[in-house]
Coordinates of C-alpha atoms in Angstrom, one line a residue:
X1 CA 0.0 0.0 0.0
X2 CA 2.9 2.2 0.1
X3 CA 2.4 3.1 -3.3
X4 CA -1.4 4.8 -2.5
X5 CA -0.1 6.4 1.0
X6 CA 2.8 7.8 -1.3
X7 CA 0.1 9.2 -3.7
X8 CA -2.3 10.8 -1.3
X9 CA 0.8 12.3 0.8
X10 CA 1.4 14.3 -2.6
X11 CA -2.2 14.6 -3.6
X12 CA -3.0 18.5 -3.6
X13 CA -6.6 18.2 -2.7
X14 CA -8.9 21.0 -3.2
X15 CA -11.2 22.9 -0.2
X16 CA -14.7 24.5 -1.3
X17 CA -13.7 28.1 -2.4
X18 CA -11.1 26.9 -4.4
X19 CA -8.2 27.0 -2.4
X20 CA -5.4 24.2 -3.0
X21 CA -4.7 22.0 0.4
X22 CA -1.6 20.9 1.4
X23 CA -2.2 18.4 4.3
X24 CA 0.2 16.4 7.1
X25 CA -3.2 14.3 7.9
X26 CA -4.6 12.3 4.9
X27 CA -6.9 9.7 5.0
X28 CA -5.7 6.2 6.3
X29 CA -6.2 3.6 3.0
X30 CA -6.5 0.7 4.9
X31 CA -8.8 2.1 7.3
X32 CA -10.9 0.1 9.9
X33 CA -13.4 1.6 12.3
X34 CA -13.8 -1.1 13.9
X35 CA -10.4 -2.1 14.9
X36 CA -8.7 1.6 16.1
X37 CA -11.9 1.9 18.4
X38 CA -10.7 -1.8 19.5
X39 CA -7.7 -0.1 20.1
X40 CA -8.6 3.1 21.4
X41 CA -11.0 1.1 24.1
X42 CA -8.2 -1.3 25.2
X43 CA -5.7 1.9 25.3
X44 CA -7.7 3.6 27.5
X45 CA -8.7 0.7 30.0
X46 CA -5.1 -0.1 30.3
X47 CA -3.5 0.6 33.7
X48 CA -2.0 4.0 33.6
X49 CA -3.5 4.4 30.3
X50 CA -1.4 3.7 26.8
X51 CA -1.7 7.0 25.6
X52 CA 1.0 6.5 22.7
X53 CA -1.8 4.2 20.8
X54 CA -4.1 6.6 21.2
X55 CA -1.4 9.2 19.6
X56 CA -0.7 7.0 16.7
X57 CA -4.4 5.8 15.9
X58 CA -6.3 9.5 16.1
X59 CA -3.3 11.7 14.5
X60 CA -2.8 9.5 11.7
X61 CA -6.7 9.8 10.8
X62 CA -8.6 12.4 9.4
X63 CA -11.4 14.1 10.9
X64 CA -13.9 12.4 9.1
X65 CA -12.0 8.9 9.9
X66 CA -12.2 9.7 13.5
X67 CA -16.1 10.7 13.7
X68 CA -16.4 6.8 12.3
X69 CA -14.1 5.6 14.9
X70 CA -16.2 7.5 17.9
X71 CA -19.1 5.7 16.1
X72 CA -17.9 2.2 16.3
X73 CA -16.7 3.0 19.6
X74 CA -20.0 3.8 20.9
X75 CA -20.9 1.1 19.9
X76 CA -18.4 -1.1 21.1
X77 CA -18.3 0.5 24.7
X78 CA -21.9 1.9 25.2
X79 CA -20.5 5.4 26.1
X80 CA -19.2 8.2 24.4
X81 CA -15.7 8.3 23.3
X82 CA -15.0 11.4 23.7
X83 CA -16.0 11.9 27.6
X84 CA -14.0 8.5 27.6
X85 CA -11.0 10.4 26.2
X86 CA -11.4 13.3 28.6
X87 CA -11.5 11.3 31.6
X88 CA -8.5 9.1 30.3
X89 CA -5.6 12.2 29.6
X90 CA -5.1 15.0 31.0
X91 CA -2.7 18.6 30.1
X92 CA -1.3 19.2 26.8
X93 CA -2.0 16.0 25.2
X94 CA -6.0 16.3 26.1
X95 CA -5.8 19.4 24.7
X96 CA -4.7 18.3 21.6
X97 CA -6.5 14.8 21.0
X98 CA -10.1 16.9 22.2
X99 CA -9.0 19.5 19.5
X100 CA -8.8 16.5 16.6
X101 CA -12.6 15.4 17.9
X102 CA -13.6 18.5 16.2
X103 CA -13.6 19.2 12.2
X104 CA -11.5 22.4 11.4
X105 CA -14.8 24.7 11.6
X106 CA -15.7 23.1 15.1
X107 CA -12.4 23.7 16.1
X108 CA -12.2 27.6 15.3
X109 CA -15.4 28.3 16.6
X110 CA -14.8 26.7 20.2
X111 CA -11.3 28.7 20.0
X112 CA -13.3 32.0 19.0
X113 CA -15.7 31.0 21.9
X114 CA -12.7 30.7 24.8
X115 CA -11.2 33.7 23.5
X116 CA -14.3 35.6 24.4
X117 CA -15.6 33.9 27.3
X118 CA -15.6 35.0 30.6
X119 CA -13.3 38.1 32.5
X120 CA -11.1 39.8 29.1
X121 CA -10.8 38.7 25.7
X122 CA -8.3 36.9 24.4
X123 CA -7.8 39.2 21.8
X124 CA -4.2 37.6 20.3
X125 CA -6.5 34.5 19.1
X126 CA -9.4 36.7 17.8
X127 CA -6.8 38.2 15.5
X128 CA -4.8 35.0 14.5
X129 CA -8.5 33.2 13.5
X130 CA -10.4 36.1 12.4
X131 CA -7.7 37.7 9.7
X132 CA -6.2 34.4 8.4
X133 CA -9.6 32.7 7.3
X134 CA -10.4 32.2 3.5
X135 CA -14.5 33.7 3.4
X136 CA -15.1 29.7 2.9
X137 CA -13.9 28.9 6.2
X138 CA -15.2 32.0 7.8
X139 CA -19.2 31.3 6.6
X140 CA -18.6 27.6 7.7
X141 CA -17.3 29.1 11.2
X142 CA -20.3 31.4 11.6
X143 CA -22.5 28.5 10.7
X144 CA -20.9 25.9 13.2
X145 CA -20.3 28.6 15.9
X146 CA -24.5 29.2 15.7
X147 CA -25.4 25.4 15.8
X148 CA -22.4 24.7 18.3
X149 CA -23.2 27.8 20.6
X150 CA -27.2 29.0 19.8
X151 CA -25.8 32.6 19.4
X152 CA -24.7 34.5 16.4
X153 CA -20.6 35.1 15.8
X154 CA -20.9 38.6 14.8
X155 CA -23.0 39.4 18.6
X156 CA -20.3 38.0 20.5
X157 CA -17.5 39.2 18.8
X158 CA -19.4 42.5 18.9
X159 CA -20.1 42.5 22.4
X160 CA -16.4 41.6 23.2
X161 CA -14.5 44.0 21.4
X162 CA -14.3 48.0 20.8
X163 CA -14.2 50.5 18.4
X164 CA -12.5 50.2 14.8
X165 CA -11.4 47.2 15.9
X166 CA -14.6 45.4 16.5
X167 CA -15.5 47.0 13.2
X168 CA -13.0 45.2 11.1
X169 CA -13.5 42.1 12.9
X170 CA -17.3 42.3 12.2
X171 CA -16.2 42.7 8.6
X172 CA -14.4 39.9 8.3
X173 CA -17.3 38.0 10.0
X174 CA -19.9 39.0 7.5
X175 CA -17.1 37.4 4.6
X176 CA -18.1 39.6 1.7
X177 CA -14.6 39.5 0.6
X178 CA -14.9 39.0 -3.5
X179 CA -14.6 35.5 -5.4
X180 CA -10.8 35.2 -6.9
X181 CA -11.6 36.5 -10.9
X182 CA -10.0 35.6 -14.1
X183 CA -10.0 39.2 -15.3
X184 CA -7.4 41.4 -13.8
X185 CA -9.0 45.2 -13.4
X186 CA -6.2 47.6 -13.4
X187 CA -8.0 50.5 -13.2
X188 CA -9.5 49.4 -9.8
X189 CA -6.2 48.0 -8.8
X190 CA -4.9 51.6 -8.9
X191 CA -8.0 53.2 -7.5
X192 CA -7.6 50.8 -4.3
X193 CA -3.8 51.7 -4.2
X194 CA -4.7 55.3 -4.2
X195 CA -7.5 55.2 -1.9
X196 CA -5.2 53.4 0.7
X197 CA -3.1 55.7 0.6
X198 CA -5.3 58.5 0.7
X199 CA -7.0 57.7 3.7
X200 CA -3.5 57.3 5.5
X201 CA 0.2 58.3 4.8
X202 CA -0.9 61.0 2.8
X203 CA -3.2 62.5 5.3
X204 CA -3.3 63.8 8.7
X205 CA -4.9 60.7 10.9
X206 CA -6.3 57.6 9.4
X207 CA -9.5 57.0 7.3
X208 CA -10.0 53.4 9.0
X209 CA -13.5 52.8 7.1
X210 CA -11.8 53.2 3.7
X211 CA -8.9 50.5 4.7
X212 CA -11.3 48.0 6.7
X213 CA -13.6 48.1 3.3
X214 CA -10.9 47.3 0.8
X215 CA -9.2 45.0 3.0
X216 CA -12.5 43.0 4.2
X217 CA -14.5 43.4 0.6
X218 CA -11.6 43.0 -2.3
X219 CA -10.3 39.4 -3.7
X220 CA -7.0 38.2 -2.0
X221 CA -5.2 38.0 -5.6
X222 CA -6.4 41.6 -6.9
X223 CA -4.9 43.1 -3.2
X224 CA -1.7 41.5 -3.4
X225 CA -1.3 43.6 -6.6
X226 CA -3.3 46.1 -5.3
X227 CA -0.3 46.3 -2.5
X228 CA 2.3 46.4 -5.1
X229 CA 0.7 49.3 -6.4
X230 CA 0.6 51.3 -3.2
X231 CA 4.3 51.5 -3.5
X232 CA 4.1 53.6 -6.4
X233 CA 2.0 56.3 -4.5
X234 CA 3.2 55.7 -1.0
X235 CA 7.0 55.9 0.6
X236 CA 6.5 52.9 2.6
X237 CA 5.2 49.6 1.7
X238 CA 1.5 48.3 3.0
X239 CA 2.9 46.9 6.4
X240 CA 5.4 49.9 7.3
X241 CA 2.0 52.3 6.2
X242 CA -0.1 50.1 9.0
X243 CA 2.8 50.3 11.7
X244 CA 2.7 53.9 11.2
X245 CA -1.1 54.5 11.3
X246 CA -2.1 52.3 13.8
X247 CA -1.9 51.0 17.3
X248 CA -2.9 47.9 19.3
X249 CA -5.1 45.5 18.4
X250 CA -6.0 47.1 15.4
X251 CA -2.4 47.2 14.0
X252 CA -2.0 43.6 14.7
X253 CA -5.0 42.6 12.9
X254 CA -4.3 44.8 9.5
X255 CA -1.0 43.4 10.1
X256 CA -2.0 39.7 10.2
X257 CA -4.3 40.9 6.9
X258 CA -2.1 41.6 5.1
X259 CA 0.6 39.1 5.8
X260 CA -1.6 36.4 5.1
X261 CA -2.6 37.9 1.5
X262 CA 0.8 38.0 0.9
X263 CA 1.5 34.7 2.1
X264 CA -0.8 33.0 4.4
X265 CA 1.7 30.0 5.4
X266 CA 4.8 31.7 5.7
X267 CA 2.6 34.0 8.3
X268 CA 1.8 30.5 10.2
X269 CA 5.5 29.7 10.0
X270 CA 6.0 32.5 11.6
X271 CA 3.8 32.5 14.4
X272 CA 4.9 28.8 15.3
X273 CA 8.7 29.9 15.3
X274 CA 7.2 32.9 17.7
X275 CA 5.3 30.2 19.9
X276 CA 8.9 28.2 20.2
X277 CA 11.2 31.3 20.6
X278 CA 12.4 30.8 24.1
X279 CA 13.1 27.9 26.1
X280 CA 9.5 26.4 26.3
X281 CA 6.8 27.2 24.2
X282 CA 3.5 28.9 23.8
X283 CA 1.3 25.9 23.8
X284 CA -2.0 27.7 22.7
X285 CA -0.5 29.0 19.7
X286 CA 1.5 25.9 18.6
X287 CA -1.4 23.6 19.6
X288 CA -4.2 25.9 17.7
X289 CA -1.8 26.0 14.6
X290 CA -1.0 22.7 14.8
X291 CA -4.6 21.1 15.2
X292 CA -6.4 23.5 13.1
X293 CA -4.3 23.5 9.7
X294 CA -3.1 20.0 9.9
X295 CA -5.8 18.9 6.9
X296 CA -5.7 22.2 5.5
X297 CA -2.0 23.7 5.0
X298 CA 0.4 22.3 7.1
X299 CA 2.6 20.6 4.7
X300 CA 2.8 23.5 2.5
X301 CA 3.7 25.4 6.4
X302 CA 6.4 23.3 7.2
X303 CA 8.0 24.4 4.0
X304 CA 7.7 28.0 4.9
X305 CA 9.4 27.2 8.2
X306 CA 12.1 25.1 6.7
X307 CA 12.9 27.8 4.2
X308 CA 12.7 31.3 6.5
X309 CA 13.6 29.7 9.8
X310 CA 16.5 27.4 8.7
X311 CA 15.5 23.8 10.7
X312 CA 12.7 22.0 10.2
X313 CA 9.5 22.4 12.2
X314 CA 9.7 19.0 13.4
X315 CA 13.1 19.5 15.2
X316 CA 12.1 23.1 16.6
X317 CA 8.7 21.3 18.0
X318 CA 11.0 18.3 19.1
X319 CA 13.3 20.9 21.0
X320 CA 10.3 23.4 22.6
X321 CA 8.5 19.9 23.9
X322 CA 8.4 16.5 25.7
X323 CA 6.5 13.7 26.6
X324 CA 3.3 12.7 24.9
X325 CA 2.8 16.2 23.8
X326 CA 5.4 16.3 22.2
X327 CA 4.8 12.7 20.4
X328 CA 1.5 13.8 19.2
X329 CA 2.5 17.1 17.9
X330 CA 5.2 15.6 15.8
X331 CA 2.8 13.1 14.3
X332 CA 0.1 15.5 13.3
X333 CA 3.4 17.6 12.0
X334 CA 4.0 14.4 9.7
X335 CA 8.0 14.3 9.2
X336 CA 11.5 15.9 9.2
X337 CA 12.1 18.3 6.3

């Protein structure tokens, strides 16, 4: 079978809205229900619990694989595998394993949800979800996040946030952001440029309607050359003109924009080599990054990392954890580059 594995390792599979996937987790070929929830059962009756078989059997499925197995399970054990799972691990590794329970939409909504629940807002995870969602992933978020949580996205995110930016996030939310086209308008490629840099390097103060319009409404291909073009008009490039401009929260989030336009995994490279800077690491990030691009982009991420960072991110992961954190992190990150 090494021959199909090979083949749908390299497959570049394709997500509704037309963006290319570059996944570490692929479908298992020879895939039995049945016998991982065999496994998954006996793993977590076992004295002490034999978390590594749990590691290998539910990071080396995909989401849909796993839903099965938590079927069969059910089955099998007359309770629900997932409680069964949550009363089995604990820390980091429950963290992770409860994450990869939930399809890539489930996943960002309950993140959106933690970041706004209870005392102060996690605002640093707003921004990294929010600005780096393709409008695909953003209307199956709003959808998931109503049936998942009976309220609407853009109320919460509303009532948790302030000001311009609460009104960039609620555009994002609302994903009018235009379909990719096969026709190249110059003409509105230099009014864009213009306008951006009418409403701020040029003036006094910052027109922050003007950029949260064009930046939650235009195609990601016609900004990137929209963004070229603002260096014709403008002295400083897009992200110099937002460091400039802006403050706080709302810098980060143009910021995050804009970098992910430009290149969305190189900015999730980053943000992992961020995560893993000092000794330890920031588990949120490199957990959320981790679980929640793993069947979207991850492969195509590790390559970013490799390139910009100089080591692969399997080594910087391997050096930033330990234990079964650290074993199922470096499965769902799929191999050494």
């Amino acid at each position: 079978m090494a021959m199909v594995s090979e083949f749908l390792g390299q497959l570049t599979l394709q997500l509704g809205g037309g963006e290319p996937t570059y996944p570490t987790v692929v479908p298992e070929p020879n895939f039995d229900p049945d016998k991982d929830a065999a496994r998954i059962e006996t793993a977590i009756k076992t004295k002490g619990v034999d978390e590594q078989t749990i590691i290998d059997v539910l990071t080396k499925r995909t989401y849909n694989q796993r839903r099965e197995i938590a079927f069969a399970y059910e089955r099998r054990a007359k309770k629900d595998m997932i409680s069964a799972l949550k009363g089995a691990l604990s820390g980091s590794l429950e963290t992770v394993i409860l994450g990869l329970m939930k399809s890539t939409a489930q996943y960002d909504a309950s993140e959106i949800k933690a970041s706004i629940k209870g005392l102060g807002t996690d605002e640093e995870s707003l921004i990294d979800i929010l600005c780096s969602r393709s409008n695909a992933e953003l209307m199956e978020i709003r959808k998931v996040y109503k049936e998942l949580f009976k309220k609407d996205l853009e109320k919460d995110v509303a009532g948790d946030t302030s000001g311009d930016f609460a009104k960039l996030l609620l555009a994002l939310v609302e994903a009018k952001r235009a379909e990719p086209s096969s026709v190249i308008d110059y003409q509105k490629i230099d009014e864009d440029a213009r306008a951006l840099y009418d409403a701020g390097v040029k003036r006094k103060g910052t027109d922050v309607k003007c950029w949260i319009s064009i930046m939650s409404e235009r195609s990601v291909p016609h900004l990137q050359k929209v963004f070229e073009r603002y260096k014709s008009y403008s002295p400083y490039d897009m992200q110099e003109s937002i460091r400039k401009e802006v403050k706080g929260d709302l810098e980060k989030s143009f910021l995050t924009l804009v970098q992910c336009f430009e290149n969305k995994q190189l900015y999730f490279a980053n943000r992992l080599q961020d995560a893993m800077k000092s000794k330890g690491a920031k588990e949120k990030v490199l957990t959320r990054i981790t679980v929640s691009r793993c069947e979207v982009d991850l492969k195509k991420i590790r390559q970013e990392f490799k390139a910009h960072h100089g080591k692969s991110l399997y080594q910087t992961i391997a050096e930033h954890t330990k234990g079964d954190y650290q074993r199922a992190l470096l499965s769902l990150c799929g191999g050494d580059d």
